[in-house]
Short mmCIF file of C-alpha atoms in Angstrom, two decimals:
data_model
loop_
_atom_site.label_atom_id
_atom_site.label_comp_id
_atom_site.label_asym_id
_atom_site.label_seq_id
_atom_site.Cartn_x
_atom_site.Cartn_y
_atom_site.Cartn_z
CA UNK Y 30 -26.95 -25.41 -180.31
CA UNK Y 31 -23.30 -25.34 -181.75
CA UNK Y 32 -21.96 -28.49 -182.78
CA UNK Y 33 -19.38 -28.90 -180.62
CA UNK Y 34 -21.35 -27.98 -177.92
CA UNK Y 35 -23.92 -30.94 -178.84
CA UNK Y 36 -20.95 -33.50 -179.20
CA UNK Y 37 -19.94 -32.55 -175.67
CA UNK Y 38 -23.27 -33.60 -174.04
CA UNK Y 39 -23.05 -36.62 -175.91
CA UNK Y 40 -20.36 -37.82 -174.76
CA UNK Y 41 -21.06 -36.75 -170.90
CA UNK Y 42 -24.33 -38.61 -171.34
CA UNK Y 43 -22.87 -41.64 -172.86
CA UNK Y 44 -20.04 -42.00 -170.36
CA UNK Y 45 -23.12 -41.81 -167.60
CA UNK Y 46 -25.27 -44.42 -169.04
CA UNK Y 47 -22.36 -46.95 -169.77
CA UNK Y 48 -20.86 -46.25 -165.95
CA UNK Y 49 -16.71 -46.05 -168.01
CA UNK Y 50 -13.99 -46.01 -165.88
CA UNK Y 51 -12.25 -42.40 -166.22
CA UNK Y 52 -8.45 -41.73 -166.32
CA UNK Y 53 -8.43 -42.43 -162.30
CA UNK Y 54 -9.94 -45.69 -162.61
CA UNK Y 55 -13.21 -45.13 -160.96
CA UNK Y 56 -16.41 -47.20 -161.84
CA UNK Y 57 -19.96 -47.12 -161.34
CA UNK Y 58 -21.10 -49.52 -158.84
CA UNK Y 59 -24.21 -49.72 -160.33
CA UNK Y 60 -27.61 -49.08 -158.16
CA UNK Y 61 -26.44 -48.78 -154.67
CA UNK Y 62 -30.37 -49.14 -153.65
CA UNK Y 63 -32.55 -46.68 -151.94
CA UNK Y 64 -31.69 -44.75 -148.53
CA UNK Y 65 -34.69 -45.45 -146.42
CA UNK Y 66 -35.06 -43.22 -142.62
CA UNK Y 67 -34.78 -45.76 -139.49
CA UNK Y 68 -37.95 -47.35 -138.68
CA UNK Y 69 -38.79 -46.98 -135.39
CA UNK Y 70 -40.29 -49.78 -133.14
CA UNK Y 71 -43.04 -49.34 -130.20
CA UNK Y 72 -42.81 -45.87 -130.26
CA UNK Y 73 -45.50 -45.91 -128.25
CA UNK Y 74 -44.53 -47.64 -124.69
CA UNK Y 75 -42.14 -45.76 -123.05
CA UNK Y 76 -40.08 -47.05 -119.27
CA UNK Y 77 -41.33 -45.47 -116.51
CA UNK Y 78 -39.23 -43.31 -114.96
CA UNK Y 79 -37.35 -44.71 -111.44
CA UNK Y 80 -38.59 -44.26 -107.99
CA UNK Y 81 -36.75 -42.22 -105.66
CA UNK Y 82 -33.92 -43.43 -104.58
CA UNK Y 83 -33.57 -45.75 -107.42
CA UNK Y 84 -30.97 -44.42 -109.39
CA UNK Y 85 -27.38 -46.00 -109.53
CA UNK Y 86 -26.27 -43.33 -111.54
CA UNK Y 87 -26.49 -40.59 -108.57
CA UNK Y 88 -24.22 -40.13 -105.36
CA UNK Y 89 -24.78 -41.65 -102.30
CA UNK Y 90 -23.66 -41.04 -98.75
CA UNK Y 91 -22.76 -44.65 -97.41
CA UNK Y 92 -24.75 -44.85 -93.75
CA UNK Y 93 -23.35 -46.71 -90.89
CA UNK Y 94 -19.62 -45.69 -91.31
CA UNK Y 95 -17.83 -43.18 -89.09
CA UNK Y 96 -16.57 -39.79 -90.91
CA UNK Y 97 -13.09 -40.06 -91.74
CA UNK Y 98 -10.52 -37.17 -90.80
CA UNK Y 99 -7.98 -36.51 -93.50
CA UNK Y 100 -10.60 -36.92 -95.86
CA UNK Y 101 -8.68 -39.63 -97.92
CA UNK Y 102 -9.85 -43.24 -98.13
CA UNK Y 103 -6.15 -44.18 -97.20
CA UNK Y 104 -6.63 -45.59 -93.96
CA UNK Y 105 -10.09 -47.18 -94.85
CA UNK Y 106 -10.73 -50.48 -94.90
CA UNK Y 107 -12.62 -51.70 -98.30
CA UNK Y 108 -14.30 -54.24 -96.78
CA UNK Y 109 -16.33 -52.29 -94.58
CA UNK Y 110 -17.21 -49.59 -97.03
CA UNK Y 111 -18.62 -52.10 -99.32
CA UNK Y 112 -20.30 -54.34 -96.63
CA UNK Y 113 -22.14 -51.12 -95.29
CA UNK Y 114 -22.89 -49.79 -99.23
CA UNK Y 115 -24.40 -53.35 -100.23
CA UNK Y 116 -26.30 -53.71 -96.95
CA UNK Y 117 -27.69 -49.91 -97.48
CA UNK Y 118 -28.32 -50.72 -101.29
CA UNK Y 119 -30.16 -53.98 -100.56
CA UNK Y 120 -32.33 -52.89 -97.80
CA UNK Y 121 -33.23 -49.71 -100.41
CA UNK Y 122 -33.23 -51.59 -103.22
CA UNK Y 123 -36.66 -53.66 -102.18
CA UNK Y 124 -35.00 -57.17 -103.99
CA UNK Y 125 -35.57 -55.28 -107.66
CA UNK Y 126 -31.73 -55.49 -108.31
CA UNK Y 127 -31.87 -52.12 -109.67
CA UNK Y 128 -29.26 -50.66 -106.95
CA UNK Y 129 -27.31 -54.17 -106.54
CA UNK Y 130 -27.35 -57.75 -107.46
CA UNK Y 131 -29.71 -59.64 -104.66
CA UNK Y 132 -26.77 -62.22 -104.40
CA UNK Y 133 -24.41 -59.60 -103.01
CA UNK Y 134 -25.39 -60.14 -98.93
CA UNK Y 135 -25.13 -63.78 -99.78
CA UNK Y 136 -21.66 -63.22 -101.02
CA UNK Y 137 -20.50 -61.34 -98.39
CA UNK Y 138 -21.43 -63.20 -95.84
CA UNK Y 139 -18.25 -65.27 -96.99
CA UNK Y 140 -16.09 -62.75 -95.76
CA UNK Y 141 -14.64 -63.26 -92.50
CA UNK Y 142 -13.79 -60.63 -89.40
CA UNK Y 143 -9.90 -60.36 -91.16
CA UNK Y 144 -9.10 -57.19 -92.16
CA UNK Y 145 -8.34 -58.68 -95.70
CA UNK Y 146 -12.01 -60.72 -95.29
CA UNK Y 147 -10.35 -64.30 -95.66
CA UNK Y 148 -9.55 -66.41 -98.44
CA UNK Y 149 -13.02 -67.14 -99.28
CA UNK Y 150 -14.03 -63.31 -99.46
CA UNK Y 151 -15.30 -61.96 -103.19
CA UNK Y 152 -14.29 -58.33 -102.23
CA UNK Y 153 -11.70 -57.11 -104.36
CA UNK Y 154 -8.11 -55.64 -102.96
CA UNK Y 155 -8.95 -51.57 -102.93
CA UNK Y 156 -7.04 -49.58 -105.08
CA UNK Y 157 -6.25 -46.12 -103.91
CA UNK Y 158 -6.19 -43.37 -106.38
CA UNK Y 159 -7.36 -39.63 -107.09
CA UNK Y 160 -9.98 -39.83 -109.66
CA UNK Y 161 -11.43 -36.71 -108.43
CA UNK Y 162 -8.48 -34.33 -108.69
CA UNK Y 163 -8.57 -33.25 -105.67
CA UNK Y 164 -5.14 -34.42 -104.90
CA UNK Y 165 -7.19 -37.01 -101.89
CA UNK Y 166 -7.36 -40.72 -102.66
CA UNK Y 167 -10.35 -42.30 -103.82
CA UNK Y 168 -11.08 -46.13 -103.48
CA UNK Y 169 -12.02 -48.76 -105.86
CA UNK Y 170 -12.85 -51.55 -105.40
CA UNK Y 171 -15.40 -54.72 -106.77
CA UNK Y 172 -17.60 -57.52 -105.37
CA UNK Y 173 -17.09 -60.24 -107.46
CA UNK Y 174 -21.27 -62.06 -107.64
CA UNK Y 175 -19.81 -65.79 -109.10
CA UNK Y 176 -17.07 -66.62 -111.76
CA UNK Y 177 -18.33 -63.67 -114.02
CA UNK Y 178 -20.58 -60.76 -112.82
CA UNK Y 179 -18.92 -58.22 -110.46
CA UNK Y 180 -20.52 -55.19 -108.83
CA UNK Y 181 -17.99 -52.50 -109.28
CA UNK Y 182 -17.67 -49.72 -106.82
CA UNK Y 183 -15.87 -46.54 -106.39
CA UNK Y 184 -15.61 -44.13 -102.94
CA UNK Y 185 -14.98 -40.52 -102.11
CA UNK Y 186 -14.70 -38.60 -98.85
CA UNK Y 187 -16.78 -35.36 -99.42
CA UNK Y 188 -15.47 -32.07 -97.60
CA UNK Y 189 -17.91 -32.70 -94.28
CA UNK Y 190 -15.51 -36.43 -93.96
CA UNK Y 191 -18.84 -38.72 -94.89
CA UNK Y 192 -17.94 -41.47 -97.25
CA UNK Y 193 -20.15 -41.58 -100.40
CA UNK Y 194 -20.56 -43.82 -103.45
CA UNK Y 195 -19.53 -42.34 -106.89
CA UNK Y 196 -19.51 -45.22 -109.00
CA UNK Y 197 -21.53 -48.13 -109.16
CA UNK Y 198 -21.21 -50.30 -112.23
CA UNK Y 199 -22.54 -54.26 -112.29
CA UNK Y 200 -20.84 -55.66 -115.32
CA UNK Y 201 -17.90 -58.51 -116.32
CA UNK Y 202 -14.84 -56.69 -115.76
CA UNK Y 203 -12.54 -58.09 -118.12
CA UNK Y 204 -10.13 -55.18 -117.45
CA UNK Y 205 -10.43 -52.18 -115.24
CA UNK Y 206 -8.01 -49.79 -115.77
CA UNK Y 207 -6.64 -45.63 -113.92
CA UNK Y 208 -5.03 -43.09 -115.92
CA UNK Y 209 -5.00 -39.37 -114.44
CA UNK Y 210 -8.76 -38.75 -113.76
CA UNK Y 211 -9.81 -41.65 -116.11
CA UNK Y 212 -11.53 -44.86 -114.98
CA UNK Y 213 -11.82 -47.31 -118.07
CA UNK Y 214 -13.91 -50.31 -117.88
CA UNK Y 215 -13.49 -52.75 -120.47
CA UNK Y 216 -16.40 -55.60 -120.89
CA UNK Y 217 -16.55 -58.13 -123.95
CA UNK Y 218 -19.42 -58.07 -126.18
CA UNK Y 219 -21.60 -59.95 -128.83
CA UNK Y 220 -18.92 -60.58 -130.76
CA UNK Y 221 -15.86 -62.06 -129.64
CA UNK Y 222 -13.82 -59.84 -131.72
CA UNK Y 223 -14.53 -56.87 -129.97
CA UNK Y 224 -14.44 -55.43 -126.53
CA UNK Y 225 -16.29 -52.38 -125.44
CA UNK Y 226 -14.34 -49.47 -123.18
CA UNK Y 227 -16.52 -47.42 -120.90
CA UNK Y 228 -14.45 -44.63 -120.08
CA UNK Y 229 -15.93 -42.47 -116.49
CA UNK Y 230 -14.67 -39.03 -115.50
CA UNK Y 231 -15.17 -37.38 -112.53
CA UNK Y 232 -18.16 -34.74 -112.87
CA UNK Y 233 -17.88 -32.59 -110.36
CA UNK Y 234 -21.28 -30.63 -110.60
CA UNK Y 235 -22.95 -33.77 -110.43
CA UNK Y 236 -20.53 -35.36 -107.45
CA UNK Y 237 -19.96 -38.31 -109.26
CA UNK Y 238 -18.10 -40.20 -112.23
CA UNK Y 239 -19.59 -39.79 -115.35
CA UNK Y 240 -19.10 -42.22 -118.40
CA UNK Y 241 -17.77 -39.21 -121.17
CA UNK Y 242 -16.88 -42.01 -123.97
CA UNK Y 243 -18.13 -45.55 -124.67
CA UNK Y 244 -15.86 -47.06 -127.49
CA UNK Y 245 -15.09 -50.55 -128.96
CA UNK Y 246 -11.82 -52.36 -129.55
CA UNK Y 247 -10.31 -55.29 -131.36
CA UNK Y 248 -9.60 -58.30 -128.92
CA UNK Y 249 -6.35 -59.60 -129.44
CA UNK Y 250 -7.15 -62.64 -127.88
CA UNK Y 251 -10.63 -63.58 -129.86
CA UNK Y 252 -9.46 -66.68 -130.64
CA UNK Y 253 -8.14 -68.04 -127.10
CA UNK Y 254 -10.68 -70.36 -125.77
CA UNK Y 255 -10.07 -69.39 -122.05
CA UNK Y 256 -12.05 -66.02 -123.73
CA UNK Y 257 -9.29 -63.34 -122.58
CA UNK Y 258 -9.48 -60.38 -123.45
CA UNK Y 259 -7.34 -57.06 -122.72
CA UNK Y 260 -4.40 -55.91 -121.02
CA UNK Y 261 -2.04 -58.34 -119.40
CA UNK Y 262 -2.67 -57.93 -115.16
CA UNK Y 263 -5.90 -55.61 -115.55
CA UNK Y 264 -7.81 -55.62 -112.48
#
Protein backbone atom coordinates (compact mmCIF):
# COMPACT_ATOMS: atom_id res chain seq x y z
CA UNK A 1 0.00 0.00 0.00
CA UNK A 2 1.32 3.56 -1.00
CA UNK A 3 2.18 5.73 1.70
CA UNK A 4 -0.07 8.24 1.35
CA UNK A 5 -2.66 5.98 0.91
CA UNK A 6 -1.78 4.33 4.48
CA UNK A 7 -1.61 7.89 6.16
CA UNK A 8 -5.13 8.47 4.87
CA UNK A 9 -6.70 5.47 6.73
CA UNK A 10 -4.94 6.57 9.63
CA UNK A 11 -6.22 9.44 10.03
CA UNK A 12 -10.02 8.32 9.08
CA UNK A 13 -9.55 5.68 11.76
CA UNK A 14 -8.19 7.96 14.33
CA UNK A 15 -10.79 10.68 13.85
CA UNK A 16 -13.44 7.55 14.42
CA UNK A 17 -12.03 6.23 17.54
CA UNK A 18 -11.49 9.74 19.22
CA UNK A 19 -15.33 10.85 18.04
CA UNK A 20 -13.39 14.87 16.79
CA UNK A 21 -15.61 17.39 15.96
CA UNK A 22 -15.19 18.11 12.03
CA UNK A 23 -15.18 21.60 10.36
CA UNK A 24 -19.22 21.64 10.92
CA UNK A 25 -18.99 21.07 14.48
CA UNK A 26 -20.51 17.71 14.77
CA UNK A 27 -19.61 15.22 17.64
CA UNK A 28 -19.99 11.75 18.51
CA UNK A 29 -22.54 11.19 21.05
CA UNK A 30 -20.96 8.32 22.12
CA UNK A 31 -23.00 4.78 22.35
CA UNK A 32 -26.52 5.68 21.65
CA UNK A 33 -27.42 1.96 23.03
CA UNK A 34 -28.97 -0.87 21.20
CA UNK A 35 -32.33 -0.70 19.01
CA UNK A 36 -34.37 -3.48 20.43
CA UNK A 37 -38.07 -4.59 18.27
CA UNK A 38 -41.29 -3.77 20.56
CA UNK A 39 -42.07 -6.43 22.92
CA UNK A 40 -45.31 -7.47 22.70
CA UNK A 41 -47.62 -8.26 25.73
CA UNK A 42 -50.44 -11.14 25.97
CA UNK A 43 -50.27 -11.84 22.57
CA UNK A 44 -52.18 -14.51 23.27
CA UNK A 45 -55.84 -13.26 24.58
CA UNK A 46 -57.48 -11.52 22.08
CA UNK A 47 -61.37 -9.35 22.66
CA UNK A 48 -64.03 -11.09 21.40
CA UNK A 49 -65.56 -9.71 18.71
CA UNK A 50 -69.19 -7.66 19.46
CA UNK A 51 -72.58 -9.12 19.26
CA UNK A 52 -74.89 -7.99 16.74
CA UNK A 53 -76.10 -4.99 17.11
CA UNK A 54 -73.37 -3.92 19.33
CA UNK A 55 -71.43 -1.68 17.41
CA UNK A 56 -71.46 2.21 17.97
CA UNK A 57 -69.39 2.64 15.16
CA UNK A 58 -72.24 1.57 12.50
CA UNK A 59 -75.51 3.51 11.35
CA UNK A 60 -78.60 3.25 12.88
CA UNK A 61 -82.16 4.02 11.90
CA UNK A 62 -83.67 5.80 15.09
CA UNK A 63 -87.26 3.78 15.72
CA UNK A 64 -90.24 5.51 17.06
CA UNK A 65 -89.90 8.85 15.08
CA UNK A 66 -92.08 9.81 12.12
CA UNK A 67 -90.17 10.19 8.57
CA UNK A 68 -89.46 13.65 7.92
CA UNK A 69 -90.37 15.32 4.43
CA UNK A 70 -87.73 17.70 3.18
CA UNK A 71 -85.30 15.37 4.34
CA UNK A 72 -83.41 18.03 6.49
CA UNK A 73 -83.30 17.88 10.29
CA UNK A 74 -84.38 21.66 10.18
CA UNK A 75 -87.66 21.44 11.57
CA UNK A 76 -86.72 18.57 14.06
CA UNK A 77 -86.77 18.83 17.41
CA UNK A 78 -83.37 17.48 19.19
CA UNK A 79 -84.92 16.47 22.04
CA UNK A 80 -86.99 13.92 20.65
CA UNK A 81 -84.40 12.44 18.36
CA UNK A 82 -82.17 11.85 21.21
CA UNK A 83 -84.88 10.72 23.74
CA UNK A 84 -86.05 8.03 21.10
CA UNK A 85 -82.04 7.12 20.13
CA UNK A 86 -81.12 6.66 23.99
CA UNK A 87 -84.35 4.78 24.75
CA UNK A 88 -83.64 2.46 21.48
CA UNK A 89 -79.84 2.22 22.54
CA UNK A 90 -80.64 1.29 26.15
CA UNK A 91 -83.29 -1.20 25.60
CA UNK A 92 -80.53 -2.81 22.86
CA UNK A 93 -77.80 -2.19 24.75
CA UNK A 94 -78.80 -4.99 27.63
CA UNK A 95 -77.18 -2.38 30.62
CA UNK A 96 -73.42 -3.28 29.05
CA UNK A 97 -72.90 0.49 28.24
CA UNK A 98 -71.42 -0.48 25.08
CA UNK A 99 -74.16 1.53 22.89
CA UNK A 100 -74.76 4.33 25.74
CA UNK A 101 -73.98 5.28 29.22
CA UNK A 102 -76.77 3.40 31.59
CA UNK A 103 -77.22 6.91 33.28
CA UNK A 104 -78.58 8.43 30.08
CA UNK A 105 -82.65 7.46 30.76
CA UNK A 106 -81.95 8.72 34.21
CA UNK A 107 -80.79 11.97 32.78
CA UNK A 108 -83.39 12.47 30.59
CA UNK A 109 -85.97 11.97 32.55
CA UNK A 110 -85.00 15.63 33.73
CA UNK A 111 -86.21 16.99 30.69
CA UNK A 112 -89.53 18.38 30.70
CA UNK A 113 -92.56 18.37 27.85
CA UNK A 114 -90.91 22.12 26.59
CA UNK A 115 -89.82 22.08 23.36
CA UNK A 116 -86.36 23.36 24.68
CA UNK A 117 -86.73 20.35 27.62
CA UNK A 118 -86.55 22.92 30.64
CA UNK A 119 -83.88 24.37 32.54
CA UNK A 120 -82.96 21.26 34.19
CA UNK A 121 -82.60 19.27 30.78
CA UNK A 122 -78.78 17.84 29.92
CA UNK A 123 -79.63 17.80 26.13
CA UNK A 124 -77.54 20.06 24.32
CA UNK A 125 -79.00 23.06 21.90
CA UNK A 126 -78.85 21.17 18.21
CA UNK A 127 -76.69 22.56 15.83
CA UNK A 128 -77.75 22.35 12.26
CA UNK A 129 -75.18 21.77 9.66
CA UNK A 130 -74.29 19.67 6.40
CA UNK A 131 -71.65 17.32 7.36
CA UNK A 132 -72.71 15.03 4.71
CA UNK A 133 -72.46 17.25 1.64
CA UNK A 134 -75.43 16.75 0.54
CA UNK A 135 -76.36 20.34 0.73
CA UNK A 136 -79.40 18.93 3.68
CA UNK A 137 -78.76 19.79 7.33
CA UNK A 138 -77.56 17.37 9.68
CA UNK A 139 -78.03 17.69 13.55
CA UNK A 140 -75.72 17.58 16.40
CA UNK A 141 -76.26 17.50 19.31
CA UNK A 142 -74.93 15.95 23.07
CA UNK A 143 -76.37 14.52 26.32
CA UNK A 144 -74.40 15.83 28.87
CA UNK A 145 -74.16 12.29 31.74
CA UNK A 146 -72.88 14.75 34.99
CA UNK A 147 -70.35 17.73 35.12
CA UNK A 148 -67.94 15.82 32.69
CA UNK A 149 -68.95 12.82 30.45
CA UNK A 150 -71.26 13.65 27.49
CA UNK A 151 -72.72 11.23 24.96
CA UNK A 152 -72.26 12.97 21.70
CA UNK A 153 -74.62 12.44 18.87
CA UNK A 154 -74.98 13.30 15.32
CA UNK A 155 -78.35 12.76 12.83
CA UNK A 156 -79.06 12.37 9.16
CA UNK A 157 -82.26 12.00 7.15
CA UNK A 158 -81.50 9.15 4.60
CA UNK A 159 -83.23 9.46 1.03
CA UNK A 160 -86.49 7.15 2.20
CA UNK A 161 -87.02 10.44 5.14
CA UNK A 162 -86.08 7.88 8.26
CA UNK A 163 -83.86 9.58 10.73
CA UNK A 164 -80.64 7.61 11.52
CA UNK A 165 -77.67 7.94 13.87
CA UNK A 166 -74.21 8.67 12.27
CA UNK A 167 -72.21 9.55 15.09
CA UNK A 168 -72.10 8.39 18.45
CA UNK A 169 -69.13 9.40 20.53
CA UNK A 170 -69.17 9.18 24.70
CA UNK A 171 -66.25 11.32 25.68
CA UNK A 172 -65.45 14.95 27.67
CA UNK A 173 -66.04 17.38 25.07
CA UNK A 174 -63.82 20.07 25.87
CA UNK A 175 -64.45 21.58 22.40
CA UNK A 176 -66.53 20.40 19.54
CA UNK A 177 -65.98 22.12 16.59
CA UNK A 178 -67.73 22.25 12.17
CA UNK A 179 -65.68 23.20 9.35
CA UNK A 180 -67.02 22.18 5.72
CA UNK A 181 -67.56 18.36 6.11
CA UNK A 182 -65.29 18.22 9.26
CA UNK A 183 -66.48 17.38 12.77
CA UNK A 184 -63.48 17.88 15.29
CA UNK A 185 -63.71 16.66 18.74
CA UNK A 186 -61.24 17.83 21.05
CA UNK A 187 -60.83 15.80 24.59
CA UNK A 188 -57.87 16.46 27.15
CA UNK A 189 -55.54 13.77 27.93
CA UNK A 190 -52.90 12.28 30.40
CA UNK A 191 -51.08 15.11 30.33
CA UNK A 192 -52.35 18.40 30.91
CA UNK A 193 -50.26 19.85 28.28
CA UNK A 194 -51.87 18.31 25.56
CA UNK A 195 -55.25 17.87 24.06
CA UNK A 196 -56.16 15.23 21.59
CA UNK A 197 -58.37 16.24 18.20
CA UNK A 198 -60.51 13.50 16.74
CA UNK A 199 -61.28 14.72 13.48
CA UNK A 200 -64.75 12.57 11.70
CA UNK A 201 -65.64 12.83 8.01
CA UNK A 202 -68.53 11.78 6.48
CA UNK A 203 -68.00 8.21 4.74
CA UNK A 204 -70.43 7.80 2.53
CA UNK A 205 -70.01 4.01 1.56
CA UNK A 206 -70.24 3.24 5.03
CA UNK A 207 -73.36 5.87 5.83
CA UNK A 208 -71.68 7.28 8.57
CA UNK A 209 -68.84 9.70 9.97
CA UNK A 210 -65.66 8.28 10.07
CA UNK A 211 -62.72 9.52 12.36
CA UNK A 212 -59.89 10.12 9.18
CA UNK A 213 -57.22 11.83 11.72
CA UNK A 214 -56.62 11.61 15.48
CA UNK A 215 -53.93 14.31 16.40
CA UNK A 216 -52.62 16.04 19.60
CA UNK A 217 -52.20 19.69 20.48
CA UNK A 218 -50.55 22.01 22.95
CA UNK A 219 -53.12 23.39 25.58
CA UNK A 220 -52.76 26.89 25.98
CA UNK A 221 -54.40 26.87 29.08
CA UNK A 222 -52.36 23.85 30.97
CA UNK A 223 -51.73 25.84 33.66
CA UNK A 224 -55.36 27.33 34.53
CA UNK A 225 -56.69 25.45 37.40
CA UNK A 226 -60.39 25.63 36.20
CA UNK A 227 -58.53 22.88 33.53
CA UNK A 228 -59.66 24.78 30.18
CA UNK A 229 -58.67 23.85 27.41
CA UNK A 230 -59.34 24.99 23.62
CA UNK A 231 -61.09 27.44 21.67
CA UNK A 232 -62.87 30.30 23.33
CA UNK A 233 -67.08 29.41 22.99
CA UNK A 234 -66.50 25.69 21.63
CA UNK A 235 -69.50 23.74 22.07
Amino acid sequence: MRPILRRALSLVALAALAGCADVEGLQSNGDLGTVRAPKSLWKNIRPEPPDPGQKPGTAAVIPGLPKVGKQSMRGVNPLEVIRADITAATAGDGGTGRLVDPRAIQRLALCTQAVDGGPDCPVRPGVLHDLTGDGREDLITALDLDGRLSELRVYTVQDDGRIARILSRRGVLEGVEVAAEHLAVREPTSNPAYISISDYVWDEKAGIMNLSQLTLDTCPDANDPSGACGPAGAA
